[in-house]
Amino acid sequence: MFRRFIVAIDGPAGSGKSTSAKLVAQRLNFLYIDTGAMYRAITFLAMKNNILVDHDTVSKLAESCTMQLEFIDGNTKIHVDGDDLTSKIRSPEVNSHVSDISKIAGVREALVKKQRALAAENQGVVMEGRDIGTVVFPDADVKIYLTATIDERSFRRAKEFAEQGKKVAVESVRDNLIQRDKLDSTRAVSPLSKAQDAIEVDTSNTTIEEQVEIILQSINKKLSKASDTKY
Ligand code: DC
């Protein structure tokens, strides 16, 4: 047994965060939390309720709703107020609005509160997002910042859409990623940025196994300082 251990994994879309975070969590038997899914769910509801530009109402919705995240068969299932939004949050439409919703201070405040509450229930957590190592858990035990070239990231996201049966051109995925990178890293509140003490890993030319191994090595190094526990 050990005290609560938090692994923060940040980076831009398509950098390999989700794939490696899920595998690391599975290997350690830690809880996996995909914070992007939470911002996506609020974006979907804001689109559905036609309140995209009404920041106060969107913030109130983020604050008052009940979110449940479950990790089943390698995927994050997300329910908001009992409704399963899992298949609705990964569309090109949500992609094109999510950065605008993520920059709303009230939305971030509400979701960060929920993220900390989810983590508080578990001893081991792997949380991925944009601001986990900088804002949500500035004292995380291990901080990883993943990057990859824009071409590689666009190719990965287009492949994911194809696997879901959605035909989206690589060029349009690339345009959306460039736009989101810009908005996510220049917004006033909690912008995407590498924490000073994060380990940066460029995944452009690494296999998933290699990425997972690098992250596990950092965790083991940290754990071996605290105890003799090894994973
Ligand atoms: O990881 P993702 O692509 O599913 O995230 C979707 C959007 O959510 C991303 O463009 C920015 C936002 N996001 C954020 O602002 N902060 C987080 N911790 C996670 C995601």
Coordinates of C-alpha atoms and ligand atoms in Angstrom, one line a residue:
M1 CA 0.0 0.0 0.0
F2 CA 1.2 3.5 -0.7
R3 CA -0.2 7.0 -0.3
R4 CA -2.3 8.5 -3.2
F5 CA -0.2 8.6 -6.3
I6 CA -1.1 10.9 -9.2
V7 CA 0.2 10.7 -12.8
A8 CA -0.5 13.8 -14.9
I9 CA -0.3 13.4 -18.6
D10 CA -0.7 16.5 -20.7
G11 CA -0.2 17.5 -24.3
P12 CA -2.0 18.5 -27.5
A13 CA -4.6 16.5 -29.3
G14 CA -3.2 13.4 -31.1
S15 CA 0.0 13.4 -29.1
G16 CA -0.7 9.9 -27.8
K17 CA -2.1 10.9 -24.4
S18 CA -5.2 8.7 -24.3
T19 CA -3.6 5.6 -25.7
S20 CA -0.6 5.7 -23.4
A21 CA -2.5 6.9 -20.3
K22 CA -5.1 4.1 -20.6
L23 CA -2.3 1.4 -20.9
V24 CA -0.3 2.9 -18.0
A25 CA -3.4 3.0 -15.8
Q26 CA -4.2 -0.7 -16.7
R27 CA -0.7 -1.8 -16.0
L28 CA -0.8 -0.1 -12.6
N29 CA -4.4 -0.9 -11.8
F30 CA -4.9 2.9 -11.4
L31 CA -8.1 4.9 -12.2
Y32 CA -7.9 6.4 -15.6
I33 CA -9.6 9.8 -16.1
D34 CA -10.0 11.4 -19.5
T35 CA -10.7 15.1 -18.7
G36 CA -11.1 15.9 -22.4
A37 CA -14.3 13.8 -22.4
M38 CA -15.7 16.1 -19.7
Y39 CA -15.0 19.3 -21.7
R40 CA -16.5 17.5 -24.8
A41 CA -19.6 16.5 -22.9
I42 CA -20.3 20.1 -21.8
T43 CA -19.7 21.3 -25.4
F44 CA -22.2 18.7 -26.7
L45 CA -24.8 19.8 -24.2
A46 CA -24.2 23.5 -25.0
M47 CA -24.6 22.8 -28.7
K48 CA -27.8 20.7 -28.0
N49 CA -29.3 23.4 -25.8
N50 CA -28.2 26.2 -28.1
I51 CA -26.3 28.1 -25.4
L52 CA -22.8 28.0 -26.9
V53 CA -22.4 31.8 -26.6
D54 CA -24.2 32.1 -23.2
H55 CA -21.1 31.5 -21.0
D56 CA -22.9 32.0 -17.7
T57 CA -25.5 29.3 -18.5
V58 CA -22.9 26.9 -19.8
S59 CA -20.9 27.5 -16.6
K60 CA -24.0 26.8 -14.4
L61 CA -24.6 23.6 -16.4
A62 CA -21.0 22.4 -15.8
E63 CA -21.4 23.2 -12.1
S64 CA -24.8 21.7 -11.5
C65 CA -24.6 18.5 -13.7
T66 CA -23.6 15.1 -12.4
M67 CA -20.9 13.4 -14.4
Q68 CA -20.1 9.8 -14.3
L69 CA -17.0 8.4 -16.0
E70 CA -16.4 4.7 -16.3
F71 CA -13.6 2.9 -18.1
I72 CA -15.0 -0.1 -19.8
D73 CA -13.3 -2.3 -22.5
G74 CA -10.6 0.3 -23.2
N75 CA -13.0 3.2 -23.6
T76 CA -14.3 6.1 -21.4
K77 CA -18.0 5.9 -21.0
I78 CA -19.5 9.3 -19.9
H79 CA -22.9 9.9 -18.5
V80 CA -24.2 13.3 -17.7
D81 CA -27.3 13.5 -15.5
G82 CA -27.9 9.9 -16.4
D83 CA -27.7 10.3 -20.2
D84 CA -25.0 8.3 -22.0
L85 CA -23.1 10.8 -24.2
T86 CA -20.2 8.5 -25.0
S87 CA -20.8 8.2 -28.7
K88 CA -21.9 11.8 -29.1
I89 CA -18.8 13.7 -27.8
R90 CA -16.3 12.6 -30.5
S91 CA -17.7 14.3 -33.6
P92 CA -16.2 16.9 -35.9
E93 CA -18.9 19.3 -34.7
V94 CA -17.9 18.9 -31.1
N95 CA -14.2 19.2 -32.2
S96 CA -14.9 22.6 -33.7
H97 CA -16.6 24.1 -30.6
V98 CA -14.7 22.4 -27.7
S99 CA -11.9 24.9 -27.5
D100 CA -14.4 27.8 -27.2
I101 CA -16.2 26.1 -24.4
S102 CA -12.9 25.1 -22.7
K103 CA -11.8 28.7 -22.4
I104 CA -14.7 29.7 -20.2
A105 CA -13.4 30.2 -16.7
G106 CA -16.6 29.1 -15.0
V107 CA -16.6 25.8 -17.0
R108 CA -13.0 25.1 -16.1
E109 CA -13.6 25.9 -12.4
A110 CA -16.5 23.5 -12.3
L111 CA -14.8 20.7 -14.1
V112 CA -11.5 21.0 -12.2
K113 CA -13.6 20.6 -9.0
K114 CA -15.1 17.4 -10.4
Q115 CA -11.7 16.1 -11.5
R116 CA -10.2 16.6 -8.1
A117 CA -13.3 14.9 -6.5
L118 CA -13.0 11.9 -8.8
A119 CA -9.3 11.5 -8.0
A120 CA -9.9 11.9 -4.3
E121 CA -11.8 8.5 -4.2
N122 CA -8.8 6.6 -5.5
Q123 CA -5.3 5.8 -4.4
G124 CA -3.8 5.7 -7.8
V125 CA -4.8 7.9 -10.7
V126 CA -3.7 8.6 -14.2
M127 CA -5.3 11.8 -15.4
E128 CA -4.9 13.2 -18.9
G129 CA -5.7 16.6 -20.3
R130 CA -4.1 20.0 -21.0
D131 CA -3.7 21.5 -17.5
I132 CA -3.4 18.5 -15.2
G133 CA 0.3 19.0 -14.2
T134 CA 0.0 22.8 -14.2
V135 CA -3.4 23.5 -12.5
V136 CA -5.5 20.4 -11.5
F137 CA -2.6 18.6 -9.7
P138 CA 0.5 20.9 -9.6
D139 CA 1.8 18.5 -7.0
A140 CA 1.3 15.4 -9.1
D141 CA 3.9 12.7 -8.4
V142 CA 4.8 12.2 -12.1
K143 CA 4.1 14.7 -14.9
I144 CA 4.5 13.8 -18.5
Y145 CA 4.1 16.1 -21.4
L146 CA 3.6 14.4 -24.8
T147 CA 4.2 16.0 -28.1
A148 CA 4.3 14.8 -31.8
T149 CA 4.5 16.5 -35.2
I150 CA 1.3 18.0 -36.6
D151 CA 1.5 15.5 -39.5
E152 CA 1.6 12.5 -37.2
R153 CA -1.1 13.9 -35.0
S154 CA -3.4 14.6 -37.9
F155 CA -2.8 11.1 -39.3
R156 CA -3.7 9.5 -36.0
R157 CA -6.9 11.5 -35.5
A158 CA -8.1 10.8 -39.1
K159 CA -7.4 7.1 -38.5
E160 CA -9.5 7.2 -35.4
F161 CA -12.4 8.7 -37.3
A162 CA -12.0 6.1 -40.0
E163 CA -12.2 3.4 -37.4
Q164 CA -15.5 4.8 -36.1
G165 CA -16.8 4.7 -39.7
K166 CA -16.5 8.5 -40.2
K167 CA -14.8 9.7 -43.3
V168 CA -12.9 12.9 -42.5
A169 CA -10.1 14.2 -44.7
V170 CA -6.6 14.4 -43.1
E171 CA -6.4 18.0 -44.3
S172 CA -9.6 19.0 -42.4
V173 CA -8.4 17.1 -39.2
R174 CA -5.0 19.0 -39.6
D175 CA -6.8 22.4 -39.8
N176 CA -8.9 21.6 -36.8
L177 CA -5.8 20.5 -34.8
I178 CA -3.9 23.7 -35.7
Q179 CA -6.8 25.8 -34.7
R180 CA -7.4 23.9 -31.4
D181 CA -3.7 24.0 -30.5
K182 CA -3.7 27.8 -31.0
L183 CA -6.8 28.3 -29.0
D184 CA -5.9 25.8 -26.2
S185 CA -2.4 27.2 -25.8
T186 CA -3.2 30.9 -26.0
R187 CA -6.4 31.1 -23.8
A188 CA -6.2 33.3 -20.7
V189 CA -7.3 30.6 -18.2
S190 CA -5.2 27.4 -17.8
P191 CA -3.7 27.3 -21.2
L192 CA -2.1 24.1 -22.6
S193 CA 1.5 24.3 -21.4
K194 CA 4.3 22.0 -20.2
A195 CA 4.8 22.2 -16.4
Q196 CA 8.3 23.1 -15.6
D197 CA 8.9 19.8 -13.9
A198 CA 7.2 17.6 -16.5
I199 CA 9.1 15.1 -18.6
E200 CA 8.7 15.8 -22.3
V201 CA 8.3 12.8 -24.6
D202 CA 8.1 13.3 -28.4
T203 CA 6.0 10.4 -29.6
S204 CA 6.3 11.1 -33.4
N205 CA 8.6 8.1 -33.9
T206 CA 7.9 5.9 -30.9
T207 CA 5.7 2.9 -30.7
I208 CA 2.9 2.8 -28.1
E209 CA 4.9 0.2 -26.1
E210 CA 7.9 2.5 -26.0
Q211 CA 5.8 5.5 -24.8
V212 CA 4.2 3.4 -22.1
E213 CA 7.7 2.0 -21.0
I214 CA 9.1 5.6 -20.7
I215 CA 6.2 6.6 -18.5
L216 CA 6.3 3.5 -16.4
Q217 CA 10.1 4.1 -15.9
S218 CA 9.5 7.6 -14.6
I219 CA 6.8 6.2 -12.2
N220 CA 9.1 3.5 -11.0
K221 CA 11.9 5.9 -10.4
K222 CA 9.6 8.1 -8.3
L223 CA 8.2 5.1 -6.4
S224 CA 11.6 3.6 -5.7
K225 CA 12.5 6.9 -4.0
A226 CA 9.5 6.5 -1.7
S227 CA 9.4 2.8 -1.2
D228 CA 10.6 -0.5 -2.7
T229 CA 7.3 -1.0 -4.6
K230 CA 7.9 -1.8 -8.3
Y231 CA 5.4 -2.2 -11.2
Ligands
DC1 O1 -8.1 15.5 -25.3 P1 -9.3 16.0 -26.2 O2 -8.9 16.2 -27.6 O3 -10.4 15.0 -26.1 O4 -9.8 17.4 -25.5 C1 -10.8 18.1 -26.1 C2 -10.7 19.6 -25.8 O5 -10.9 19.8 -24.4 C3 -9.3 20.2 -26.1 O6 -9.2 20.8 -27.4 C4 -9.1 21.2 -25.0 C5 -10.0 20.8 -23.9 N1 -9.4 20.3 -22.7 C6 -9.0 21.3 -21.8 O7 -9.1 22.5 -22.1 N2 -8.4 20.9 -20.7 C7 -8.3 19.6 -20.3 N3 -7.8 19.3 -19.2 C8 -8.7 18.6 -21.3 C9 -9.2 19.0 -22.5

